[in-house]
GROMACS .gro file of C-alpha atoms in nm:
model
  446
    1MET     CA    1   4.873  -2.671   1.588
    2SER     CA    2   4.842  -2.480   1.260
    3ASP     CA    3   4.516  -2.476   1.068
    4PRO     CA    4   4.540  -2.746   0.798
    5ARG     CA    5   4.290  -2.568   0.572
    6PRO     CA    6   4.424  -2.474   0.231
    7PRO     CA    7   4.507  -2.102   0.219
    8ALA     CA    8   4.328  -1.880  -0.028
    9ASP     CA    9   4.642  -1.859  -0.241
   10ASP     CA   10   4.763  -2.216  -0.286
   11ARG     CA   11   4.975  -2.168  -0.596
   12PRO     CA   12   5.352  -2.175  -0.619
   13ALA     CA   13   5.535  -1.918  -0.825
   14ALA     CA   14   5.395  -2.085  -1.132
   15GLY     CA   15   5.579  -1.887  -1.397
   16GLU     CA   16   5.926  -1.943  -1.255
   17GLN     CA   17   5.866  -2.309  -1.167
   18ALA     CA   18   5.708  -2.391  -1.500
   19ALA     CA   19   5.984  -2.217  -1.691
   20ALA     CA   20   6.243  -2.428  -1.513
   21ASP     CA   21   6.046  -2.748  -1.579
   22ALA     CA   22   5.990  -2.662  -1.945
   23SER     CA   23   6.359  -2.602  -2.015
   24PRO     CA   24   6.486  -2.892  -2.223
   25ALA     CA   25   6.809  -3.063  -2.125
   26GLY     CA   26   7.110  -2.907  -2.287
   27VAL     CA   27   6.940  -2.574  -2.381
   28SER     CA   28   7.062  -2.265  -2.201
   29PRO     CA   29   6.826  -1.978  -2.119
   30VAL     CA   30   6.829  -1.687  -2.358
   31GLY     CA   31   6.823  -1.323  -2.257
   32ALA     CA   32   6.477  -1.196  -2.170
   33SER     CA   33   6.284  -0.987  -2.419
   34PRO     CA   34   6.201  -0.631  -2.312
   35ALA     CA   35   5.842  -0.564  -2.203
   36GLY     CA   36   5.615  -0.560  -2.505
   37ASP     CA   37   5.880  -0.713  -2.732
   38ILE     CA   38   5.670  -1.009  -2.844
   39PRO     CA   39   5.753  -1.179  -3.175
   40PRO     CA   40   5.491  -1.143  -3.450
   41PRO     CA   41   5.252  -1.430  -3.524
   42GLY     CA   42   5.416  -1.739  -3.663
   43PRO     CA   43   5.618  -2.038  -3.545
   44LEU     CA   44   5.852  -1.978  -3.250
   45THR     CA   45   6.195  -2.124  -3.206
   46ARG     CA   46   6.266  -2.304  -2.880
   47GLU     CA   47   6.491  -2.017  -2.773
   48GLN     CA   48   6.214  -1.763  -2.839
   49ALA     CA   49   5.959  -1.968  -2.646
   50ARG     CA   50   6.192  -2.002  -2.350
   51ALA     CA   51   6.277  -1.631  -2.357
   52LEU     CA   52   5.906  -1.540  -2.357
   53ILE     CA   53   5.834  -1.766  -2.060
   54ASP     CA   54   6.131  -1.624  -1.869
   55ARG     CA   55   6.018  -1.270  -1.941
   56ALA     CA   56   5.658  -1.352  -1.845
   57ALA     CA   57   5.779  -1.486  -1.509
   58GLU     CA   58   5.970  -1.162  -1.447
   59LEU     CA   59   5.663  -0.953  -1.534
   60LEU     CA   60   5.446  -1.169  -1.308
   61ALA     CA   61   5.686  -1.122  -1.018
   62ALA     CA   62   5.689  -0.746  -1.083
   63GLY     CA   63   5.309  -0.723  -1.073
   64GLU     CA   64   5.272  -0.657  -1.448
   65PHE     CA   65   5.002  -0.921  -1.479
   66ARG     CA   66   4.852  -0.809  -1.809
   67ASP     CA   67   5.189  -0.797  -1.988
   68ALA     CA   68   5.278  -1.133  -1.834
   69ALA     CA   69   4.955  -1.281  -1.968
   70ASP     CA   70   5.032  -1.149  -2.318
   71HIS     CA   71   5.375  -1.312  -2.313
   72TYR     CA   72   5.236  -1.645  -2.192
   73ARG     CA   73   4.961  -1.638  -2.456
   74ARG     CA   74   5.218  -1.602  -2.732
   75VAL     CA   75   5.376  -1.933  -2.629
   76VAL     CA   76   5.051  -2.132  -2.595
   77GLY     CA   77   5.028  -2.372  -2.886
   78TYR     CA   78   5.400  -2.440  -2.912
   79ASP     CA   79   5.453  -2.789  -3.048
   80ASP     CA   80   5.626  -2.918  -2.730
   81PRO     CA   81   5.358  -3.009  -2.468
   82ASN     CA   82   5.604  -2.930  -2.187
   83VAL     CA   83   5.645  -2.572  -2.310
   84THR     CA   84   5.275  -2.518  -2.382
   85ALA     CA   85   5.179  -2.657  -2.042
   86ALA     CA   86   5.427  -2.422  -1.871
   87ALA     CA   87   5.279  -2.127  -2.062
   88LEU     CA   88   4.922  -2.225  -1.970
   89LEU     CA   89   5.016  -2.266  -1.606
   90GLY     CA   90   5.169  -1.919  -1.595
   91LEU     CA   91   4.880  -1.769  -1.794
   92GLY     CA   92   4.636  -1.905  -1.538
   93GLU     CA   93   4.839  -1.740  -1.263
   94ALA     CA   94   4.834  -1.405  -1.443
   95LEU     CA   95   4.460  -1.427  -1.507
   96TYR     CA   96   4.393  -1.510  -1.143
   97ARG     CA   97   4.594  -1.201  -1.040
   98LEU     CA   98   4.376  -1.001  -1.277
   99ASP     CA   99   4.067  -1.125  -1.086
  100GLN     CA  100   3.960  -1.346  -1.373
  101ALA     CA  101   3.923  -1.656  -1.155
  102ASP     CA  102   3.696  -1.853  -1.392
  103ALA     CA  103   3.931  -1.797  -1.685
  104ALA     CA  104   4.228  -1.893  -1.466
  105VAL     CA  105   4.071  -2.224  -1.364
  106ALA     CA  106   3.977  -2.301  -1.723
  107THR     CA  107   4.339  -2.235  -1.825
  108TRP     CA  108   4.477  -2.465  -1.556
  109GLU     CA  109   4.228  -2.732  -1.660
  110ALA     CA  110   4.361  -2.700  -2.015
  111VAL     CA  111   4.700  -2.814  -1.880
  112LEU     CA  112   4.532  -3.135  -1.761
  113GLU     CA  113   4.410  -3.211  -2.114
  114LEU     CA  114   4.769  -3.224  -2.243
  115PRO     CA  115   4.997  -3.527  -2.208
  116GLU     CA  116   5.158  -3.562  -1.865
  117THR     CA  117   5.420  -3.290  -1.809
  118PRO     CA  118   5.604  -3.143  -1.510
  119SER     CA  119   5.333  -2.874  -1.499
  120THR     CA  120   5.051  -3.129  -1.448
  121TYR     CA  121   5.113  -3.159  -1.073
  122LEU     CA  122   5.107  -2.780  -1.020
  123ALA     CA  123   4.793  -2.748  -1.233
  124TRP     CA  124   4.610  -3.007  -1.021
  125ARG     CA  125   4.708  -2.819  -0.705
  126ASN     CA  126   4.581  -2.491  -0.848
  127VAL     CA  127   4.252  -2.649  -0.958
  128ALA     CA  128   4.211  -2.808  -0.613
  129ALA     CA  129   4.265  -2.476  -0.435
  130ALA     CA  130   4.019  -2.305  -0.668
  131ARG     CA  131   3.753  -2.567  -0.595
  132VAL     CA  132   3.804  -2.512  -0.222
  133ARG     CA  133   3.739  -2.141  -0.269
  134GLU     CA  134   3.427  -2.224  -0.470
  135GLY     CA  135   3.300  -2.451  -0.190
  136ASP     CA  136   3.326  -2.765  -0.405
  137LEU     CA  137   3.496  -2.975  -0.138
  138LYS     CA  138   3.441  -3.312  -0.308
  139GLY     CA  139   3.583  -3.177  -0.632
  140ALA     CA  140   3.875  -3.028  -0.439
  141ALA     CA  141   3.945  -3.363  -0.272
  142ALA     CA  142   3.945  -3.538  -0.609
  143ALA     CA  143   4.190  -3.281  -0.748
  144TYR     CA  144   4.418  -3.305  -0.444
  145ARG     CA  145   4.426  -3.684  -0.480
  146GLU     CA  146   4.545  -3.640  -0.838
  147ALA     CA  147   4.807  -3.394  -0.716
  148GLU     CA  148   4.916  -3.634  -0.442
  149ARG     CA  149   4.986  -3.906  -0.699
  150ARG     CA  150   5.233  -3.674  -0.872
  151ALA     CA  151   5.368  -3.481  -0.574
  152PRO     CA  152   5.740  -3.475  -0.491
  153GLN     CA  153   5.826  -3.630  -0.157
  154GLN     CA  154   5.862  -3.298   0.021
  155ASP     CA  155   5.505  -3.192  -0.068
  156ARG     CA  156   5.320  -3.511   0.018
  157ALA     CA  157   5.274  -3.443   0.389
  158GLU     CA  158   5.117  -3.104   0.317
  159ILE     CA  159   4.878  -3.246   0.057
  160ALA     CA  160   4.785  -3.533   0.289
  161THR     CA  161   4.696  -3.278   0.558
  162ARG     CA  162   4.476  -3.088   0.314
  163LEU     CA  163   4.304  -3.411   0.215
  164GLY     CA  164   4.252  -3.484   0.585
  165TRP     CA  165   4.076  -3.152   0.634
  166LEU     CA  166   3.858  -3.207   0.326
  167ALA     CA  167   3.765  -3.559   0.438
  168LYS     CA  168   3.672  -3.426   0.782
  169GLU     CA  169   3.460  -3.146   0.631
  170THR     CA  170   3.275  -3.395   0.408
  171GLY     CA  171   3.201  -3.630   0.699
  172ASN     CA  172   3.453  -3.906   0.624
  173ALA     CA  173   3.615  -3.934   0.968
  174ARG     CA  174   3.798  -4.257   0.892
  175ALA     CA  175   3.967  -4.117   0.581
  176SER     CA  176   4.041  -3.797   0.772
  177ARG     CA  177   4.235  -3.986   1.040
  178ARG     CA  178   4.426  -4.176   0.774
  179TYR     CA  179   4.526  -3.861   0.586
  180PHE     CA  180   4.621  -3.669   0.900
  181ALA     CA  181   4.838  -3.962   1.009
  182ARG     CA  182   5.015  -3.953   0.674
  183GLY     CA  183   5.052  -3.577   0.702
  184ARG     CA  184   5.224  -3.617   1.038
  185GLY     CA  185   5.445  -3.893   0.902
  186GLY     CA  186   5.335  -4.106   1.196
  187GLY     CA  187   5.274  -4.431   1.009
  188PRO     CA  188   4.945  -4.582   0.895
  189ALA     CA  189   4.623  -4.493   1.078
  190PHE     CA  190   4.552  -4.867   1.127
  191PRO     CA  191   4.888  -5.043   1.161
  192LEU     CA  192   4.920  -5.393   1.020
  193THR     CA  193   5.065  -5.481   1.360
  194TRP     CA  194   4.716  -5.460   1.510
  195LEU     CA  195   4.581  -5.707   1.254
  196ILE     CA  196   4.861  -5.952   1.336
  197ILE     CA  197   4.795  -5.911   1.708
  198GLY     CA  198   4.422  -5.971   1.658
  199LEU     CA  199   4.479  -6.283   1.446
  200THR     CA  200   4.735  -6.422   1.692
  201VAL     CA  201   4.508  -6.367   1.992
  202VAL     CA  202   4.210  -6.531   1.821
  203VAL     CA  203   4.406  -6.839   1.714
  204SER     CA  204   4.593  -6.872   2.045
  205VAL     CA  205   4.275  -6.845   2.253
  206ALA     CA  206   4.105  -7.098   2.027
  207ALA     CA  207   4.397  -7.336   2.081
  208MET     CA  208   4.364  -7.287   2.458
  209SER     CA  209   3.993  -7.367   2.461
  210ILE     CA  210   3.829  -7.705   2.500
  211GLY     CA  211   3.913  -7.914   2.197
  212GLY     CA  212   4.188  -7.672   2.094
  213ASP     CA  213   4.459  -7.939   2.112
  214ARG     CA  214   4.406  -8.013   1.743
  215ILE     CA  215   4.479  -7.651   1.651
  216LEU     CA  216   4.788  -7.649   1.871
  217THR     CA  217   4.916  -7.974   1.726
  218ALA     CA  218   4.859  -7.855   1.370
  219LEU     CA  219   5.042  -7.520   1.410
  220GLU     CA  220   5.320  -7.568   1.667
  221LEU     CA  221   5.686  -7.606   1.568
  222ASP     CA  222   5.711  -7.983   1.580
  223LYS     CA  223   6.068  -8.041   1.461
  224ARG     CA  224   6.008  -8.395   1.342
  225ALA     CA  225   5.707  -8.280   1.139
  226VAL     CA  226   5.913  -7.999   0.984
  227ALA     CA  227   6.184  -8.251   0.896
  228MET     CA  228   5.917  -8.453   0.714
  229GLY     CA  229   5.830  -8.154   0.496
  230GLU     CA  230   5.576  -7.951   0.698
  231TYR     CA  231   5.770  -7.627   0.652
  232TYR     CA  232   5.462  -7.410   0.703
  233ARG     CA  233   5.519  -7.465   1.077
  234LEU     CA  234   5.815  -7.224   1.057
  235TRP     CA  235   5.551  -6.945   1.042
  236THR     CA  236   5.236  -7.089   1.199
  237VAL     CA  237   5.421  -7.133   1.530
  238THR     CA  238   5.377  -6.757   1.580
  239LEU     CA  239   4.999  -6.798   1.599
  240VAL     CA  240   4.987  -7.032   1.901
  241HIS     CA  241   5.114  -6.987   2.258
  242ASP     CA  242   5.156  -7.193   2.573
  243PRO     CA  243   4.803  -7.317   2.655
  244THR     CA  244   4.886  -7.339   3.026
  245ASN     CA  245   5.023  -6.984   3.057
  246LEU     CA  246   4.810  -6.691   2.943
  247LEU     CA  247   5.091  -6.451   3.041
  248HIS     CA  248   5.301  -6.597   2.759
  249LEU     CA  249   5.048  -6.465   2.505
  250GLY     CA  250   5.001  -6.138   2.693
  251PHE     CA  251   5.372  -6.051   2.717
  252ASN     CA  252   5.437  -6.135   2.353
  253MET     CA  253   5.144  -5.931   2.225
  254TYR     CA  254   5.243  -5.633   2.440
  255ALA     CA  255   5.598  -5.648   2.302
  256LEU     CA  256   5.458  -5.666   1.947
  257PHE     CA  257   5.226  -5.374   2.025
  258ILE     CA  258   5.513  -5.144   2.124
  259ALA     CA  259   5.771  -5.251   1.863
  260GLY     CA  260   5.558  -5.331   1.557
  261PRO     CA  261   5.404  -4.986   1.489
  262LEU     CA  262   5.746  -4.820   1.514
  263VAL     CA  263   5.893  -5.058   1.255
  264GLU     CA  264   5.590  -4.982   1.034
  265GLN     CA  265   5.647  -4.610   1.081
  266LEU     CA  266   6.008  -4.647   0.969
  267TYR     CA  267   5.957  -4.883   0.676
  268GLY     CA  268   5.590  -4.899   0.583
  269SER     CA  269   5.343  -5.186   0.621
  270GLY     CA  270   5.471  -5.389   0.325
  271LEU     CA  271   5.829  -5.411   0.446
  272PHE     CA  272   5.711  -5.460   0.804
  273LEU     CA  273   5.520  -5.773   0.699
  274ALA     CA  274   5.818  -5.903   0.504
  275PHE     CA  275   6.046  -5.840   0.804
  276TYR     CA  276   5.802  -6.012   1.042
  277LEU     CA  277   5.785  -6.323   0.825
  278LEU     CA  278   6.162  -6.337   0.771
  279CYS     CA  279   6.235  -6.296   1.142
  280ALA     CA  280   5.972  -6.556   1.230
  281ALA     CA  281   6.135  -6.800   0.989
  282ALA     CA  282   6.481  -6.721   1.129
  283GLY     CA  283   6.364  -6.780   1.486
  284SER     CA  284   6.201  -7.109   1.386
  285VAL     CA  285   6.509  -7.225   1.196
  286GLY     CA  286   6.722  -7.143   1.501
  287SER     CA  287   6.494  -7.360   1.712
  288PHE     CA  288   6.480  -7.630   1.442
  289VAL     CA  289   6.859  -7.660   1.429
  290PHE     CA  290   6.957  -7.597   1.792
  291GLY     CA  291   6.640  -7.651   1.994
  292SER     CA  292   6.524  -7.948   2.196
  293GLU     CA  293   6.284  -8.220   2.089
  294ILE     CA  294   5.995  -8.050   2.268
  295PRO     CA  295   5.767  -7.870   2.018
  296SER     CA  296   5.790  -7.490   2.041
  297VAL     CA  297   5.515  -7.228   2.038
  298GLY     CA  298   5.506  -6.848   2.037
  299ALA     CA  299   5.581  -6.537   1.831
  300SER     CA  300   5.881  -6.415   2.023
  301GLY     CA  301   6.133  -6.520   1.758
  302ALA     CA  302   5.966  -6.272   1.521
  303ILE     CA  303   5.934  -6.012   1.799
  304PHE     CA  304   6.305  -6.039   1.887
  305GLY     CA  305   6.364  -5.980   1.516
  306LEU     CA  306   6.167  -5.653   1.532
  307PHE     CA  307   6.372  -5.550   1.835
  308GLY     CA  308   6.687  -5.627   1.638
  309ILE     CA  309   6.568  -5.415   1.344
  310LEU     CA  310   6.501  -5.116   1.569
  311MET     CA  311   6.834  -5.151   1.747
  312SER     CA  312   7.037  -5.187   1.427
  313ALA     CA  313   6.852  -4.923   1.223
  314SER     CA  314   6.863  -4.665   1.503
  315ARG     CA  315   7.239  -4.699   1.541
  316THR     CA  316   7.327  -4.741   1.174
  317HIS     CA  317   7.094  -4.500   0.994
  318HIS     CA  318   6.994  -4.266   1.280
  319PRO     CA  319   6.626  -4.208   1.186
  320VAL     CA  320   6.464  -3.890   1.316
  321LEU     CA  321   6.200  -4.017   1.563
  322ASP     CA  322   5.935  -3.864   1.784
  323ARG     CA  323   5.962  -3.874   2.164
  324ARG     CA  324   5.795  -4.216   2.196
  325GLY     CA  325   6.021  -4.368   1.933
  326ARG     CA  326   6.336  -4.225   2.088
  327SER     CA  327   6.232  -4.357   2.427
  328LEU     CA  328   6.180  -4.710   2.293
  329VAL     CA  329   6.500  -4.737   2.091
  330GLY     CA  330   6.693  -4.597   2.387
  331GLN     CA  331   6.579  -4.894   2.597
  332ILE     CA  332   6.584  -5.162   2.328
  333GLY     CA  333   6.932  -5.293   2.411
  334THR     CA  334   6.843  -5.335   2.778
  335LEU     CA  335   6.518  -5.514   2.689
  336ILE     CA  336   6.703  -5.757   2.463
  337ILE     CA  337   6.967  -5.838   2.727
  338ILE     CA  338   6.709  -5.888   3.004
  339ASN     CA  339   6.494  -6.119   2.792
  340LEU     CA  340   6.787  -6.325   2.667
  341ALA     CA  341   6.917  -6.362   3.024
  342PHE     CA  342   6.569  -6.464   3.137
  343GLY     CA  343   6.564  -6.730   2.866
  344PHE     CA  344   6.894  -6.878   2.979
  345ILE     CA  345   6.791  -6.882   3.347
  346VAL     CA  346   6.432  -7.007   3.326
  347PRO     CA  347   6.391  -7.365   3.199
  348GLY     CA  348   6.150  -7.438   2.914
  349ILE     CA  349   6.225  -7.121   2.713
  350ASP     CA  350   6.359  -7.173   2.362
  351ASN     CA  351   6.636  -6.912   2.348
  352SER     CA  352   6.765  -7.049   2.017
  353ALA     CA  353   6.449  -6.904   1.857
  354HIS     CA  354   6.512  -6.569   2.026
  355ILE     CA  355   6.872  -6.554   1.904
  356GLY     CA  356   6.779  -6.661   1.551
  357GLY     CA  357   6.512  -6.392   1.526
  358LEU     CA  358   6.737  -6.129   1.683
  359LEU     CA  359   7.029  -6.193   1.447
  360SER     CA  360   6.806  -6.174   1.141
  361GLY     CA  361   6.654  -5.848   1.268
  362LEU     CA  362   6.996  -5.693   1.328
  363TRP     CA  363   7.093  -5.783   0.973
  364LEU     CA  364   6.773  -5.647   0.816
  365GLY     CA  365   6.797  -5.323   1.013
  366PHE     CA  366   7.153  -5.281   0.889
  367ILE     CA  367   7.089  -5.337   0.518
  368PHE     CA  368   6.756  -5.147   0.493
  369VAL     CA  369   6.754  -4.769   0.530
  370PRO     CA  370   6.421  -4.648   0.678
  371GLY     CA  371   6.231  -4.499   0.386
  372ARG     CA  372   5.933  -4.343   0.565
  373VAL     CA  373   6.116  -4.100   0.794
  374THR     CA  374   6.408  -3.862   0.762
  375THR     CA  375   6.746  -4.002   0.863
  376LEU     CA  376   7.063  -3.813   0.949
  377ARG     CA  377   7.214  -3.958   0.632
  378ASN     CA  378   6.941  -3.789   0.424
  379LEU     CA  379   7.026  -3.455   0.581
  380TRP     CA  380   7.383  -3.445   0.454
  381GLN     CA  381   7.385  -3.677   0.154
  382ARG     CA  382   7.400  -3.494  -0.177
  383PRO     CA  383   7.162  -3.597  -0.458
  384GLY     CA  384   7.323  -3.869  -0.665
  385ASP     CA  385   7.544  -3.994  -0.384
  386ALA     CA  386   7.346  -4.319  -0.367
  387ALA     CA  387   7.506  -4.536  -0.630
  388GLY     CA  388   7.325  -4.808  -0.818
  389GLY     CA  389   7.531  -5.069  -0.637
  390THR     CA  390   7.414  -4.937  -0.301
  391ALA     CA  391   7.053  -4.987  -0.408
  392LEU     CA  392   7.130  -5.355  -0.459
  393LEU     CA  393   7.248  -5.402  -0.101
  394PRO     CA  394   6.902  -5.482   0.046
  395ALA     CA  395   6.827  -5.736  -0.229
  396ILE     CA  396   7.165  -5.904  -0.189
  397GLY     CA  397   7.130  -5.898   0.190
  398VAL     CA  398   6.786  -6.060   0.184
  399ALA     CA  399   6.908  -6.322  -0.063
  400ALA     CA  400   7.198  -6.401   0.170
  401LEU     CA  401   6.963  -6.433   0.468
  402VAL     CA  402   6.731  -6.663   0.275
  403CYS     CA  403   7.029  -6.879   0.176
  404VAL     CA  404   7.139  -6.907   0.538
  405LEU     CA  405   6.787  -7.006   0.641
  406ALA     CA  406   6.770  -7.263   0.360
  407VAL     CA  407   7.099  -7.415   0.476
  408GLY     CA  408   6.960  -7.426   0.830
  409VAL     CA  409   6.650  -7.609   0.712
  410VAL     CA  410   6.864  -7.863   0.523
  411VAL     CA  411   7.089  -7.922   0.825
  412GLY     CA  412   6.794  -7.942   1.065
  413THR     CA  413   6.607  -8.180   0.838
  414ALA     CA  414   6.904  -8.414   0.815
  415THR     CA  415   6.959  -8.398   1.191
  416TRP     CA  416   6.600  -8.469   1.287
  417ARG     CA  417   6.557  -8.746   1.034
  418ALA     CA  418   6.871  -8.910   1.173
  419ARG     CA  419   6.735  -8.872   1.526
  420GLY     CA  420   6.405  -9.016   1.417
  421ALA     CA  421   6.574  -9.318   1.265
  422GLY     CA  422   6.778  -9.369   1.581
  423THR     CA  423   6.472  -9.337   1.806
  424ALA     CA  424   6.275  -9.583   1.592
  425SER     CA  425   6.556  -9.837   1.623
  426ALA     CA  426   6.574  -9.790   2.000
  427VAL     CA  427   6.198  -9.825   2.037
  428ALA     CA  428   6.192 -10.138   1.828
  429ALA     CA  429   6.469 -10.284   2.038
  430ALA     CA  430   6.312 -10.188   2.372
  431GLY     CA  431   5.951 -10.251   2.274
  432THR     CA  432   5.838  -9.920   2.427
  433ASN     CA  433   5.670  -9.601   2.301
  434VAL     CA  434   5.932  -9.345   2.410
  435PRO     CA  435   5.817  -9.049   2.192
  436ALA     CA  436   5.488  -9.037   2.384
  437ILE     CA  437   5.656  -8.832   2.659
  438GLU     CA  438   5.687  -8.537   2.411
  439ALA     CA  439   5.317  -8.469   2.458
  440LEU     CA  440   5.375  -8.381   2.823
  441ASN     CA  441   5.565  -8.056   2.759
  442ARG     CA  442   5.605  -7.790   2.496
  443GLY     CA  443   5.894  -7.545   2.470
  444SER     CA  444   5.809  -7.178   2.450
  445PRO     CA  445   6.021  -6.930   2.253
  446GLY     CA  446   5.938  -6.673   2.522
   0.00000   0.00000   0.00000
């Protein structure tokens, strides 16, 4: 593994980059001035300023650092902050090459006092590298954090790695792990999946303990209670599991442990949470509409949704994954088939929740392109190919899914209220308490 420490020379070709950034739209470059051909004091035209910066970049590349510095100095003070910032950035580079490190840093810091320009990011990187060389690691970390906020996507992994090294050197091991994880592109250092697993285990175990029946009754997917307006049960069902079968909790949490972090790696923690909640709701609505009267428990509707996301995204968008990720997505179809077959064969498993979660996951994986890893589409797509309408696809797709779930809730509510009315009539006629048998069993989504 390569040494993540910032190299002694951590500056891009500042003159050329800054000149490109400073060029205003619609203005073509002018021919470069010959060496030493610097306009006399007085206001510069935009064409003159651009020509001076272009010539300074050529001199810098040729090793004529003093002449380059003179050209950059002539542009400093131009009334466009973009142009002045570009000149200061290049001047700092020339001064550094002339072994005037203090003057170079002061020049780069002058860029930071101007309004935000394209040169600001490069100036922060140069200041950060200079502070590393001076041994000011805390100051370097602060400067790299400023650079990271402005960095283009292709530079963020490198800056995160540098921040990881600085955090490690200053004794912040936790931050170091977080930055190195971001540098590797391997997802968050502490996945949200682990928090969900911890919360689910705590609540499920509490519901299994003595006196836990009240927790179970309050959170399970009781269809009649949902039909009466307790819609929160569409999500709280994921927090409780079969109190008579500890393996139910164990298998579900293991499945979440292997699938959840990969979804987070592909999409980030925010989208992962949104996907988990949508898939949980879809699984619950499937059970609400098509399931039996027995209350359901378990998180497997949401977990089947995560499986569906991985299956759909891997085959639609072809994300570039590490070995572990490739191994999992290669087996995901088989895992889905085996678990669905198991649900149809073994009584007491609510396969309608599995199918509802799976279908929603397949849909979400199709409409959302993984944004945290490279995909094969990124590798060939030209800039600007993504049209504005394409960007609306995820929003429209989520709205469509929510509408389908809302229709399911309406249909399920009407169905269960009708069943409740019919049961009440039958009980009144028979003089018995038939619904009491529901307490004997609970369906498990898996």
